Amino acid sequence: MSDLNTAMTERYRNSFLMEVEANVEEGEWVKMCMQCGVCAGSCPLGNAWEHTPQKLFMMIRAGKREAVLSSDAMWMCTSCYNCIARCPRGLPITHIMHGLAHYAKRLGLVPKNQPTQQFSQIFWDNLMKKGRVNELKLGLSMYFKDGFGQGIKNAMANKQLGQNMMKAKRMNAMEFFGGHGIKDTSGLQKMIKKAQEIEDAKYQGNS
Amino acid sequence: MTEVIATNQTILVVGGGISGLTAALEAAETGKQVVLVEKRPYVGGRVTQLYKYFPKLCYPTCGLEINQRRAKMNPNLTILTMAEVTDIQGEAGNYTASVKISPRYVNDNCTGCGDCAKAVSAEFDDEYNYGLGKRKGAYLPHRMAHPQRYVIDPAILGTEDAEKAKTACKAGAVDLDMQEETVSFKAGAVVWATGWQPYDANKIQPYGYDRFQNVITNVEFERMADPNGPTGGKIVRPSDGEVAKNIAFIQCAGSRDKNHLLHCSRICCMATLKQTHYVQEALGDEGKSTIYYIDIRAIDRFEDFYQTVRENPNVSFIKSKVASITQNRENSNPVLNGVDTEGYHRYANEHDLVVLAVGMQPSVDKSSFPVDIVINEEGFIEPATENGGIFAAGCSSDALDVNRAVQQATGAALRAIQVVNRVAGTEG
Ligand SMILES: Cc1cc2nc3c(=O)[nH]c(=O)nc-3n(C[C@H](O)[C@H](O)[C@H](O)COP(=O)(O)OP(=O)(O)OC[C@H]3O[C@@H](n4cnc5c(N)ncnc54)[C@H](O)[C@@H]3O)c2cc1C
Ligand code: SF4
Ligand code: SF4
Ligand code: SF4
Ligand code: SF4
């Protein structure tokens, strides 16, 4: 567990809701939920949820910090926006889901091997290298994330897809060697680093 | 020609529902001159379309009859039906109103014998029954209509039916040459009582009111439960006319919702609780009601009424706002989908019939309101000094049940009387 997590637990000991309001994107909306259930019933994930948005919001209010932050529920959201369109109270539910996922990640509480989280990390690392997403490497990293043997199996299973993409010029095998990028990669990296510092400072200030 | 004699000491009441009627009668009975302008061919408004009243489960006709008798006996009250205010100019103590009166094609010789209706054949959707039944082109809007005067639908003009109606009438009451007229007259104060309309269920897309026949609204259900209504009091499925035994009620359909009406319509929880009594009355233990709700708002003294329904084993409560309705293609049963807040269980429940407890949308049209007036974000008229001598009564001012609407209307009448009394003081 991270230091930040310990600091946050100390600081908001009595109120997880306050912690969410201060640290989670759009978290100040959670208290507006009237527990009607429309979001839960409208979400296409149906039974695949560990906790629906409605339930997560109630858990936040009930102070179930561990259960919420280490849940994989918010990582499952597909951003379909059904819930936002229908919520009678106008809660930006999708954004709160992503906010919770982001916060859990920052605190180091994401469940191990959570695939959405893994993909997001791979995507981010890939993007940061050249300032552009290298589709080929991104695909390969995903295939091989669970080891070499599984990677080969995954790659074989999706062979046709890969070939079609190359035919349609959506992917280029030469990208494997370096690949194209933006003009000023180090400029981008500096910019992102600065942004990260600002964000870190914000969380430190809140803790 | 219609003649209206009025002065700056006259009170104009717009809308002749239970609220407008009350305000008009209360003012007229203190000796004030009152002109009541009603859009429909009869007074009483939406309560005439209810089967029974909560909380006493008595008949609305009872109270309406008393009011109609009071109206008949009072020489100070002029009632204009099929009339609408098109313009109001001036200020408190000195308004001039213009009123458009649509032709009824039946004059006051009408005895209500009904011969004209028997003579004609074309049929139209019956607006009194929210389109659930048909009426003729010469008709009495409903059994207890006041005035008891028939109406000829302009759609039959120039057809054989019009001539048939005219020939059938022995009282010489049918006048096919009647024209629309506009009258203007003075008024010192105005009581605005145009009431409410059911929220348009077609706008609640996930509930499929426009797609599924067995999804109806609470106002339609009132007509269905009424033995004098279009189904003779039978609770049936519109898709096949079969008796509906397993009925779902969906609360807050279009209320408390930022995509629809912002406000709690306040009466629809009580209306649904009342309607479970209709189910019990019509079907006994065969009839099952299920209420899907966010929370039950049986305001102030109605808690007892709620508890009685709670104790009925034929009524169940599910704490959940239904997310969507789909349809079982085989039997046209609506299927309600959602998640139950008490336990977070997902459900897909099939019912014979679904009643949407739609809310009250104020019938105050901001864009075409004849004068500047303060209207709140929910669409009701605010009690503001800027409104001058115009006072809202009943559901123009808020979502109210009959009891509260009537109390509020009496208050509005008093305000209006104060204004015309001031005028009387200066005019001497
Ligand atoms: C399903 C349902 C069931 C209900 N059951 C009950 C119950 O059991 N008990 C209870 O206490 N309450 C009940 N209510 C509430 C009740 O219907 C209202 O309290 C009542 O109708 C309010 O009367 P009103 O005069 O303010 O409005 P309305 O009844 O709407 O009357 C307004 C009148 O103004 C007229 N009008 C509109 N616009 C104009 C215009 N521009 N010019 C001239 N005239 C105009 C209309 O034609 C109408 O006659 C129920 C409501 C619903 C939806
Ligand atoms: S739809 Fe909105 S108000 Fe209803 S439970 Fe979901 S978040 Fe809460
Ligand atoms: S946006 Fe996410 S939480 Fe909302 S309905 Fe879609 S998948 Fe479910
Ligand atoms: S219009 Fe004539 S025929 Fe029709 S109900 Fe009136 S009196 Fe009878
Ligand atoms: S009265 Fe009941 S059904 Fe109507 S809007 Fe309020 S809570 Fe919803």
XYZ file of C-alpha atoms and ligand atoms in Angstrom:
720
model
C 0.000 0.000 0.000
C 1.247 3.472 -0.862
C 2.163 6.287 1.505
C -0.481 8.398 -0.093
C -3.070 5.781 0.828
C -1.947 5.794 4.443
C -1.993 9.589 4.532
C -5.483 9.754 3.023
C -6.811 7.120 5.435
C -5.455 9.164 8.332
C -6.835 12.396 7.102
C -10.378 11.344 6.208
C -10.685 8.653 8.816
C -14.307 9.346 9.509
C -15.622 10.272 6.160
C -14.910 8.447 2.978
C -17.558 10.627 1.310
C -15.491 13.723 2.096
C -12.395 12.021 0.779
C -14.187 11.232 -2.470
C -15.547 14.762 -2.738
C -12.089 16.243 -2.352
C -10.073 13.829 -4.462
C -12.223 12.121 -7.067
C -13.147 13.827 -10.300
C -16.815 14.942 -10.010
C -16.844 13.327 -6.543
C -18.848 16.199 -5.105
C -21.864 14.813 -7.002
C -22.011 11.541 -5.077
C -24.160 12.989 -2.308
C -26.780 14.032 -4.886
C -27.656 10.421 -5.707
C -31.186 9.568 -4.559
C -30.718 5.801 -4.927
C -33.416 5.422 -7.543
C -31.634 2.632 -9.399
C -32.065 3.910 -12.936
C -28.324 3.888 -13.652
C -27.943 0.361 -12.325
C -30.856 -0.868 -14.386
C -29.733 0.958 -17.514
C -26.118 -0.190 -17.545
C -25.447 -2.677 -20.349
C -22.990 -4.522 -18.119
C -25.938 -5.952 -16.272
C -24.909 -8.837 -14.056
C -21.231 -8.463 -14.955
C -20.897 -5.759 -12.326
C -19.497 -6.484 -8.930
C -21.161 -3.242 -7.820
C -23.409 -1.014 -9.945
C -22.875 2.761 -9.844
C -25.918 3.120 -7.587
C -24.440 0.636 -5.137
C -20.967 2.194 -5.278
C -22.433 5.593 -4.389
C -24.234 4.098 -1.406
C -21.060 2.282 -0.344
C -19.170 5.567 -0.489
C -21.689 7.162 1.795
C -21.586 4.154 4.087
C -17.813 4.575 4.403
C -16.880 1.303 2.702
C -13.508 2.654 1.632
C -11.608 -0.589 1.111
C -14.454 -2.310 -0.678
C -14.959 0.597 -3.074
C -11.368 1.432 -3.916
C -10.177 -2.114 -4.340
C -13.241 -3.119 -6.338
C -12.936 -3.766 -10.029
C -16.401 -2.284 -10.692
C -15.367 1.152 -11.889
C -12.812 -0.407 -14.218
C -15.620 -2.205 -16.033
C -17.394 0.951 -17.224
C -17.467 1.101 -21.019
C -18.325 4.837 -21.155
C -21.556 4.152 -23.014
C -23.206 7.113 -21.233
C -26.582 5.366 -20.823
C -26.558 6.184 -17.119
C -25.728 9.856 -17.594
C -28.456 10.243 -20.178
C -31.061 8.799 -17.823
C -30.041 9.799 -14.282
C -32.941 11.908 -12.965
C -30.526 13.871 -10.783
C -28.045 14.609 -13.531
C -25.058 12.914 -11.899
C -22.062 12.661 -14.257
C -21.894 8.956 -13.435
C -19.465 7.869 -16.162
C -16.973 10.522 -15.108
C -17.294 9.548 -11.460
C -16.572 5.930 -12.435
C -13.386 6.997 -14.198
C -12.547 9.347 -11.342
C -12.808 6.500 -8.845
C -10.652 4.248 -11.013
C -8.044 6.969 -11.342
C -8.007 7.607 -7.610
C -7.735 3.910 -6.756
C -4.817 3.636 -9.150
C -3.085 6.608 -7.558
C -3.453 5.021 -4.144
C -2.162 1.696 -5.426
C -5.368 -0.158 -4.609
C -6.266 -1.561 -8.023
C -6.894 -5.316 -7.965
C -4.003 -7.319 -9.417
C -4.221 -8.131 -13.122
C -7.287 -5.986 -13.642
C -7.302 -6.038 -17.468
C -8.679 -2.539 -18.125
C -6.079 -1.124 -15.796
C -3.338 -3.151 -17.470
C -4.402 -2.022 -20.892
C -4.565 1.601 -19.796
C -1.039 1.388 -18.422
C 0.318 -0.246 -21.569
C -1.474 2.324 -23.706
C -0.047 5.172 -21.660
C 3.522 3.863 -21.676
C 3.276 3.247 -25.404
C 2.004 6.763 -26.051
C 4.659 8.411 -23.902
C 7.541 6.888 -25.845
C 6.961 8.713 -29.144
C 3.952 10.934 -28.557
C 1.916 8.674 -30.830
C 0.330 5.313 -30.217
C 2.252 2.547 -31.943
C -0.606 0.235 -32.856
C 1.598 -2.742 -33.619
C 3.511 -2.587 -30.368
C 0.353 -1.875 -28.427
C -1.257 -4.983 -29.840
C 1.804 -7.093 -29.177
C 2.172 -5.814 -25.610
C -1.419 -6.816 -24.960
C -0.922 -10.279 -26.459
C 2.208 -10.924 -24.458
C 1.164 -9.374 -21.162
C 0.559 -12.813 -19.635
C 3.805 -14.381 -20.810
C 5.369 -15.619 -24.036
C 3.374 -18.837 -24.518
C 0.004 -17.121 -24.011
C 1.206 -14.311 -26.276
C 1.829 -16.647 -29.195
C -1.602 -18.209 -28.690
C -3.254 -14.790 -28.615
C -1.376 -13.659 -31.691
C -2.338 -16.794 -33.638
C -5.976 -16.421 -32.629
C -6.045 -12.870 -34.001
C -3.857 -13.494 -37.043
C -6.565 -12.727 -39.563
C -7.435 -9.445 -37.880
C -3.787 -8.350 -37.985
C -3.439 -9.264 -41.651
C -6.603 -7.426 -42.558
C -5.398 -4.345 -40.752
C -2.146 -4.414 -42.655
C -3.978 -4.851 -45.945
C -6.181 -1.880 -45.141
C -3.009 0.068 -44.226
C -4.293 0.461 -40.665
C -1.095 -1.122 -39.368
C 2.436 -1.272 -40.658
C 4.848 -4.112 -39.814
C 7.782 -1.670 -40.062
C 6.458 0.118 -36.995
C 8.101 -2.649 -35.001
C 11.447 -1.004 -35.607
C 11.092 2.277 -33.789
C 7.939 3.573 -35.402
C 6.944 7.122 -36.166
C 6.459 9.783 -33.537
C 5.869 13.484 -33.051
C 8.540 16.116 -33.719
C 9.371 17.023 -30.135
C 9.025 13.907 -28.013
C 11.136 15.235 -25.178
C 9.080 18.438 -25.110
C 5.933 16.365 -24.670
C 7.549 14.291 -21.952
C 8.579 17.429 -20.083
C 5.076 18.809 -20.349
C 3.532 15.631 -18.986
C 6.074 15.491 -16.183
C 5.159 19.017 -15.131
C 1.467 18.175 -15.220
C 2.140 15.136 -13.074
C 4.025 17.234 -10.548
C 1.118 19.648 -10.304
C -1.299 16.798 -9.791
C 0.906 15.089 -7.214
C 1.189 18.325 -5.295
C -2.579 18.602 -5.284
C -2.988 15.148 -3.768
C -0.204 15.781 -1.268
C -1.937 18.982 -0.265
C -5.182 17.087 0.251
C -3.582 14.373 2.315
C -73.689 38.046 -29.702
C -72.359 37.321 -26.270
C -72.495 40.352 -24.037
C -70.379 40.744 -20.952
C -71.111 43.591 -18.610
C -68.091 44.307 -16.481
C -66.285 47.159 -14.743
C -62.998 47.769 -12.967
C -64.638 46.168 -9.959
C -65.176 42.903 -11.797
C -62.982 39.862 -11.122
C -61.932 37.801 -14.110
C -61.266 34.120 -13.435
C -59.397 32.225 -16.135
C -59.928 28.461 -16.028
C -63.014 26.783 -14.611
C -61.543 23.711 -12.933
C -62.230 23.053 -9.272
C -59.837 25.901 -8.382
C -61.240 28.516 -10.755
C -64.789 27.518 -9.906
C -64.057 27.850 -6.193
C -62.363 31.236 -6.557
C -65.216 32.485 -8.754
C -67.939 31.290 -6.384
C -66.236 32.539 -3.248
C -65.836 35.984 -4.788
C -69.332 36.062 -6.308
C -70.866 35.041 -2.990
C -69.313 38.086 -1.334
C -71.248 40.166 -3.848
C -68.494 40.780 -6.406
C -69.139 40.615 -10.130
C -67.221 37.678 -11.583
C -66.628 36.491 -15.133
C -65.317 32.931 -15.462
C -63.631 32.007 -18.742
C -63.309 28.279 -19.457
C -61.705 26.715 -22.509
C -63.676 23.469 -22.420
C -67.429 23.256 -23.146
C -68.038 22.591 -19.434
C -66.664 23.561 -16.040
C -65.018 21.329 -13.441
C -61.748 20.695 -15.246
C -59.727 17.557 -14.648
C -61.497 16.378 -11.515
C -64.511 15.549 -13.699
C -62.283 12.867 -15.220
C -61.424 11.196 -11.914
C -63.380 8.152 -10.769
C -62.975 8.681 -7.025
C -61.135 11.075 -4.741
C -58.503 10.189 -2.235
C -58.498 10.135 0.702
C -62.198 9.442 1.284
C -62.813 7.469 -1.912
C -65.905 9.564 -2.528
C -67.087 10.668 -5.962
C -65.913 13.997 -7.427
C -69.386 14.494 -8.925
C -70.728 15.048 -5.430
C -68.657 18.172 -4.727
C -69.033 19.351 -8.298
C -72.810 19.183 -8.089
C -72.798 21.441 -5.058
C -70.596 23.919 -6.918
C -72.779 23.789 -10.003
C -75.837 24.517 -7.901
C -74.042 27.444 -6.272
C -73.118 28.710 -9.735
C -76.678 28.455 -11.060
C -78.070 30.342 -8.104
C -75.622 33.214 -8.197
C -76.559 36.198 -10.361
C -73.097 37.770 -9.948
C -71.343 35.006 -11.850
C -71.113 34.886 -15.642
C -69.632 31.703 -17.108
C -68.199 31.692 -20.626
C -67.382 28.205 -21.913
C -65.340 27.332 -25.003
C -63.626 30.634 -24.317
C -60.000 31.675 -24.035
C -58.305 34.860 -22.957
C -56.254 36.183 -25.855
C -55.049 39.429 -24.354
C -54.911 41.391 -21.128
C -53.870 45.061 -21.013
C -53.550 47.517 -18.167
C -52.679 47.202 -14.508
C -54.152 46.180 -11.162
C -57.542 47.852 -10.785
C -57.826 48.564 -14.479
C -57.422 45.681 -16.881
C -59.033 45.120 -20.246
C -59.338 41.492 -21.293
C -60.029 40.113 -24.751
C -61.702 36.735 -24.892
C -62.207 34.547 -27.922
C -65.332 32.391 -27.819
C -65.487 29.400 -30.150
C -68.846 28.479 -31.641
C -70.656 25.605 -29.948
C -73.300 25.470 -32.701
C -75.866 24.800 -29.988
C -77.604 27.714 -28.275
C -79.137 27.892 -24.828
C -82.467 26.513 -25.965
C -80.838 23.099 -25.644
C -82.766 20.849 -23.276
C -80.111 18.138 -23.242
C -82.526 15.622 -24.793
C -79.767 13.957 -26.843
C -81.777 13.552 -30.064
C -79.025 15.236 -32.107
C -76.457 12.712 -30.898
C -78.730 9.822 -31.879
C -79.217 11.297 -35.345
C -75.545 11.590 -36.278
C -73.176 8.747 -37.102
C -69.539 9.889 -37.477
C -67.367 9.172 -34.421
C -64.302 10.902 -32.993
C -61.746 10.225 -30.263
C -63.296 11.176 -26.976
C -61.006 13.738 -25.317
C -62.902 13.415 -22.040
C -61.767 9.767 -21.911
C -58.238 10.647 -23.048
C -58.967 8.989 -26.367
C -59.791 5.598 -24.800
C -63.290 5.726 -26.290
C -65.250 7.383 -29.078
C -67.922 10.049 -29.078
C -70.324 11.320 -31.713
C -69.988 14.590 -33.647
C -72.954 15.954 -31.649
C -72.278 15.194 -28.010
C -72.514 15.986 -24.360
C -68.875 15.930 -23.193
C -69.764 13.832 -20.154
C -72.787 12.682 -18.213
C -72.625 15.336 -15.507
C -71.392 18.205 -17.707
C -72.296 21.694 -16.605
C -73.805 23.341 -18.533
C -75.916 20.386 -19.694
C -75.695 21.616 -23.253
C -74.683 19.567 -26.246
C -71.784 20.532 -28.519
C -71.401 20.104 -32.253
C -67.940 19.194 -33.418
C -66.870 21.609 -36.177
C -65.584 18.543 -38.071
C -69.156 17.561 -39.026
C -70.032 20.994 -40.438
C -70.870 20.759 -44.110
C -71.527 17.013 -43.831
C -74.868 15.201 -43.738
C -74.462 14.745 -39.999
C -74.741 18.491 -39.403
C -78.067 18.643 -41.197
C -79.275 15.517 -39.421
C -78.488 17.062 -36.051
C -80.306 20.243 -36.988
C -83.381 18.371 -38.204
C -83.447 16.137 -35.131
C -83.510 19.069 -32.717
C -87.079 19.942 -31.783
C -85.997 22.781 -29.517
C -84.423 24.744 -32.366
C -81.139 24.769 -30.478
C -78.818 23.745 -33.285
C -77.408 26.851 -34.968
C -74.944 25.905 -37.671
C -74.248 29.539 -38.555
C -72.779 30.419 -35.186
C -69.471 32.290 -35.556
C -66.367 32.690 -33.459
C -66.534 35.936 -31.516
C -64.159 38.105 -29.562
C -65.411 40.108 -26.640
C -63.475 42.538 -24.506
C -64.362 43.782 -21.098
C -62.941 45.424 -17.986
C -61.672 43.742 -14.862
C -59.977 45.021 -11.704
C -58.249 41.749 -10.815
C -57.563 38.402 -12.428
C -57.461 34.931 -10.900
C -55.404 32.603 -13.086
C -56.553 29.004 -12.641
C -55.673 27.140 -15.816
C -54.564 24.081 -13.857
C -52.391 21.282 -15.128
C -52.010 18.667 -17.776
C -50.647 15.142 -17.526
C -46.967 15.064 -18.439
C -46.568 13.754 -21.987
C -45.677 10.080 -21.465
C -44.282 9.822 -24.996
C -41.309 11.834 -23.809
C -40.265 9.132 -21.340
C -38.559 7.120 -24.029
C -37.400 4.041 -21.994
C -40.991 3.309 -20.897
C -42.311 2.878 -24.436
C -45.726 4.447 -23.907
C -45.709 5.157 -27.620
C -44.622 1.614 -28.519
C -46.379 -0.744 -26.112
C -50.162 -0.879 -25.988
C -50.277 -2.236 -22.459
C -48.462 0.762 -21.024
C -51.003 3.421 -20.065
C -51.079 6.497 -17.817
C -52.734 7.110 -14.455
C -55.234 9.563 -15.940
C -56.320 6.916 -18.443
C -56.588 4.418 -15.593
C -59.029 6.745 -13.805
C -61.301 6.586 -16.841
C -60.932 2.823 -17.089
C -61.916 2.267 -13.467
C -65.052 4.383 -13.791
C -68.197 2.280 -14.398
C -69.414 5.165 -16.579
C -66.135 5.171 -18.483
C -65.168 3.722 -21.841
C -64.682 0.147 -20.555
C -67.648 0.189 -18.194
C -65.312 0.022 -15.199
C -63.446 -3.041 -16.474
C -59.669 -2.960 -16.088
C -58.498 -4.333 -19.393
C -55.405 -4.590 -21.566
C -55.656 -2.335 -24.599
C -53.805 -4.939 -26.703
C -56.436 -7.688 -26.464
C -59.249 -6.467 -24.241
C -58.445 -9.188 -21.676
C -58.918 -8.377 -18.012
C -55.608 -7.186 -16.505
C -54.932 -8.950 -13.226
C -51.285 -8.288 -12.554
C -50.845 -4.544 -12.698
C -47.687 -2.499 -12.186
C -47.605 1.161 -11.230
C -44.480 3.178 -11.969
C -44.074 6.220 -9.747
C -42.360 9.482 -10.663
C -42.909 8.846 -14.377
C -41.631 12.157 -15.662
C -41.440 13.873 -12.249
C -38.413 14.547 -10.029
C -36.311 14.185 -13.101
C -34.006 16.715 -14.654
C -34.842 15.324 -18.102
C -38.559 15.907 -17.529
C -40.403 17.742 -14.729
C -38.070 18.955 -11.994
C -40.679 18.941 -9.265
C -42.358 16.212 -7.287
C -45.946 16.280 -8.547
C -47.064 15.479 -5.016
C -50.358 13.806 -5.862
C -49.212 10.808 -7.890
C -48.170 8.641 -4.937
C -51.614 9.134 -3.432
C -53.258 8.655 -6.826
C -51.534 5.284 -7.225
C -52.379 4.177 -3.694
C -55.977 5.107 -4.493
C -55.852 3.208 -7.761
C -54.845 -0.012 -5.964
C -58.262 0.286 -4.311
C -59.804 0.347 -7.805
C -57.983 -2.892 -8.618
C -59.154 -4.471 -5.390
C -62.711 -3.278 -6.004
C -62.845 -4.571 -9.581
C -61.007 -7.877 -9.171
C -60.925 -8.790 -5.485
C -58.121 -11.197 -4.577
C -57.551 -11.920 -8.270
C -56.145 -8.434 -8.823
C -52.517 -7.848 -7.855
C -50.917 -4.417 -7.773
C -47.176 -3.804 -7.653
C -45.884 -0.303 -6.987
C -42.373 0.595 -8.148
C -41.283 3.710 -6.318
C -38.336 5.858 -5.254
C -40.048 6.801 -2.039
C -43.737 7.007 -1.194
C -44.810 10.558 -0.566
C -48.149 10.346 1.155
C -47.994 13.912 2.349
C -48.984 14.961 5.841
C -52.310 13.461 6.974
C -52.354 10.777 4.304
C -50.042 8.409 6.174
C -53.039 6.339 7.334
C -54.205 5.883 3.779
C -50.759 4.588 2.859
C -50.631 2.196 5.817
C -53.990 0.701 4.861
C -52.728 -0.043 1.364
C -49.491 -1.441 2.814
C -51.527 -3.943 4.782
C -53.347 -5.216 1.701
C -51.727 -8.561 0.791
C -52.655 -7.967 -2.859
C -50.414 -4.929 -3.087
C -46.624 -5.154 -3.156
C -44.020 -2.453 -3.105
C -40.676 -2.529 -4.893
C -38.257 0.238 -4.054
C -36.781 1.000 -7.453
C -37.277 3.400 -10.280
C -37.827 1.170 -13.283
C -35.002 1.648 -15.791
C -36.797 0.472 -18.897
C -39.756 -1.443 -20.239
C -39.504 -4.070 -22.935
C -42.259 -6.231 -24.334
C -42.789 -9.971 -24.412
C -43.664 -10.372 -28.088
C -45.724 -13.489 -27.547
C -48.327 -12.078 -25.197
C -47.689 -8.316 -25.393
C -46.888 -8.287 -21.692
C -44.719 -5.367 -20.641
C -41.506 -6.455 -18.911
C -40.098 -4.082 -16.314
C -36.328 -3.985 -15.992
C -34.368 -2.510 -13.163
C -32.462 -2.983 -9.951
C -34.102 -3.141 -6.556
C -32.626 -0.626 -4.105
C -33.304 -2.889 -1.124
C -30.670 -5.510 -1.838
C -29.577 -4.382 -5.296
C -31.185 -7.326 -7.059
C -31.676 -7.110 -10.773
C -35.208 -7.886 -11.949
C -37.129 -8.364 -15.186
C -40.763 -8.593 -14.089
C -43.617 -9.326 -16.434
C -47.020 -7.701 -15.870
C -50.365 -7.639 -17.703
C -50.639 -3.886 -17.658
C -48.442 -0.970 -16.607
C -49.780 2.312 -15.308
C -47.366 5.236 -15.487
C -47.954 7.628 -12.597
C -47.325 10.683 -14.730
C -46.927 14.005 -13.040
C -48.596 17.383 -13.293
C -47.298 19.826 -15.806
C -48.594 23.349 -15.190
C -50.873 24.628 -17.978
C -49.199 27.996 -17.918
C -47.776 28.790 -21.289
C -44.926 31.172 -20.631
C -44.458 32.152 -24.257
C -48.058 33.107 -24.913
C -48.987 34.470 -21.503
C -50.942 37.666 -22.141
C -49.035 39.803 -19.597
C -45.645 39.809 -17.900
C -45.741 37.407 -15.031
C -43.207 35.695 -12.772
C -43.047 31.983 -13.565
C -40.649 29.706 -11.661
C -38.309 27.140 -13.206
C -40.928 24.432 -12.750
C -43.454 26.433 -14.776
C -45.784 27.505 -11.959
C -46.788 31.115 -11.323
C -44.915 32.644 -8.389
C -46.756 34.798 -5.870
C -44.837 37.968 -6.814
C -45.701 41.624 -6.433
C -44.659 42.142 -10.064
C -47.783 40.222 -11.049
C -49.922 43.220 -10.032
C -53.573 42.251 -9.812
C -53.076 38.751 -11.209
C -53.221 35.889 -8.719
C -52.632 32.216 -9.406
C -55.087 29.678 -8.029
C -54.815 25.902 -7.710
C -52.461 23.977 -9.941
C -51.337 27.092 -11.809
C -49.468 27.905 -8.612
C -48.174 24.471 -7.581
C -48.819 20.743 -7.822
C -51.765 20.376 -5.445
C -54.489 17.914 -4.588
C -58.098 19.078 -4.602
C -58.246 19.995 -0.946
C -55.151 22.178 -1.157
C -56.098 23.594 -4.554
C -59.431 24.732 -3.156
C -57.850 26.324 -0.089
C -55.316 28.072 -2.242
C -58.026 29.269 -4.642
C -59.973 30.771 -1.760
C -56.845 32.702 -0.815
C -56.468 33.922 -4.388
C -60.105 35.067 -4.408
C -59.458 37.090 -1.273
C -56.459 38.787 -2.911
C -58.562 39.661 -5.923
C -61.358 41.001 -3.710
C -58.845 43.250 -1.933
C -57.835 44.786 -5.257
C -61.385 45.477 -6.425
C -62.274 46.827 -2.989
C -59.437 49.334 -3.359
C -60.876 50.342 -6.734
C -64.316 50.677 -5.158
C -62.767 52.882 -2.471
C -61.323 55.330 -4.984
C -64.212 55.247 -7.440
C -66.702 55.615 -4.599
C -54.142 10.538 -11.838
C -54.578 11.628 -10.917
C -55.465 11.357 -9.900
C -55.825 12.344 -9.013
N -56.646 12.009 -7.997
C -56.929 12.928 -7.044
C -57.710 12.570 -5.918
O -58.158 11.434 -5.811
N -57.934 13.500 -4.953
C -57.416 14.770 -5.044
O -57.599 15.567 -4.127
N -56.700 15.156 -6.137
C -56.445 14.257 -7.131
N -55.709 14.642 -8.217
C -55.324 16.056 -8.344
C -56.476 16.901 -8.956
O -56.725 16.429 -10.258
C -56.085 18.381 -9.002
O -55.851 18.808 -7.687
C -57.182 19.270 -9.577
O -57.511 18.875 -10.875
C -56.733 20.733 -9.599
O -57.723 21.544 -10.158
P -57.396 22.894 -10.938
O -58.687 23.593 -11.063
O -56.304 23.625 -10.276
O -56.876 22.421 -12.379
P -57.657 21.735 -13.612
O -58.532 20.635 -13.140
O -56.609 21.404 -14.587
O -58.584 22.867 -14.183
C -58.096 23.880 -15.024
C -59.201 24.356 -15.958
O -58.701 25.443 -16.723
C -59.049 25.272 -18.068
N -58.056 25.975 -18.879
C -56.771 25.599 -19.144
N -56.158 26.523 -19.901
C -57.062 27.478 -20.127
C -57.024 28.709 -20.849
N -55.912 29.089 -21.462
N -58.129 29.476 -20.880
C -59.257 29.073 -20.248
N -59.363 27.939 -19.554
C -58.275 27.156 -19.489
C -59.048 23.783 -18.271
O -59.862 23.440 -19.373
C -59.623 23.294 -16.947
O -61.030 23.230 -16.978
C -55.333 13.662 -9.142
C -54.450 13.949 -10.185
C -54.043 12.940 -11.049
C -53.052 13.232 -12.102
S -29.639 7.171 -11.653
Fe -28.652 8.863 -10.601
S -29.899 9.233 -8.775
Fe -30.488 7.233 -9.598
S -29.231 5.769 -8.438
Fe -28.095 6.260 -10.312
S -26.789 7.987 -9.767
Fe -28.303 7.782 -8.162
S -21.284 4.714 -18.822
Fe -20.380 3.031 -17.646
S -21.582 2.947 -15.740
Fe -22.712 4.196 -17.194
S -24.174 2.772 -18.127
Fe -22.352 2.843 -19.466
S -21.025 1.205 -18.748
Fe -22.558 1.514 -17.157
S -79.161 20.371 -29.341
Fe -81.327 19.916 -29.556
S -81.377 17.738 -29.980
Fe -79.357 18.156 -29.178
S -79.559 17.786 -27.022
Fe -79.911 19.951 -27.303
S -82.132 20.125 -27.496
Fe -81.641 17.957 -27.787
S -45.904 12.246 -5.512
Fe -44.779 10.318 -5.528
S -44.909 9.601 -7.669
Fe -45.467 11.764 -7.670
S -43.557 12.800 -8.154
Fe -43.756 12.791 -5.910
S -42.666 10.968 -5.228
Fe -42.995 10.752 -7.444
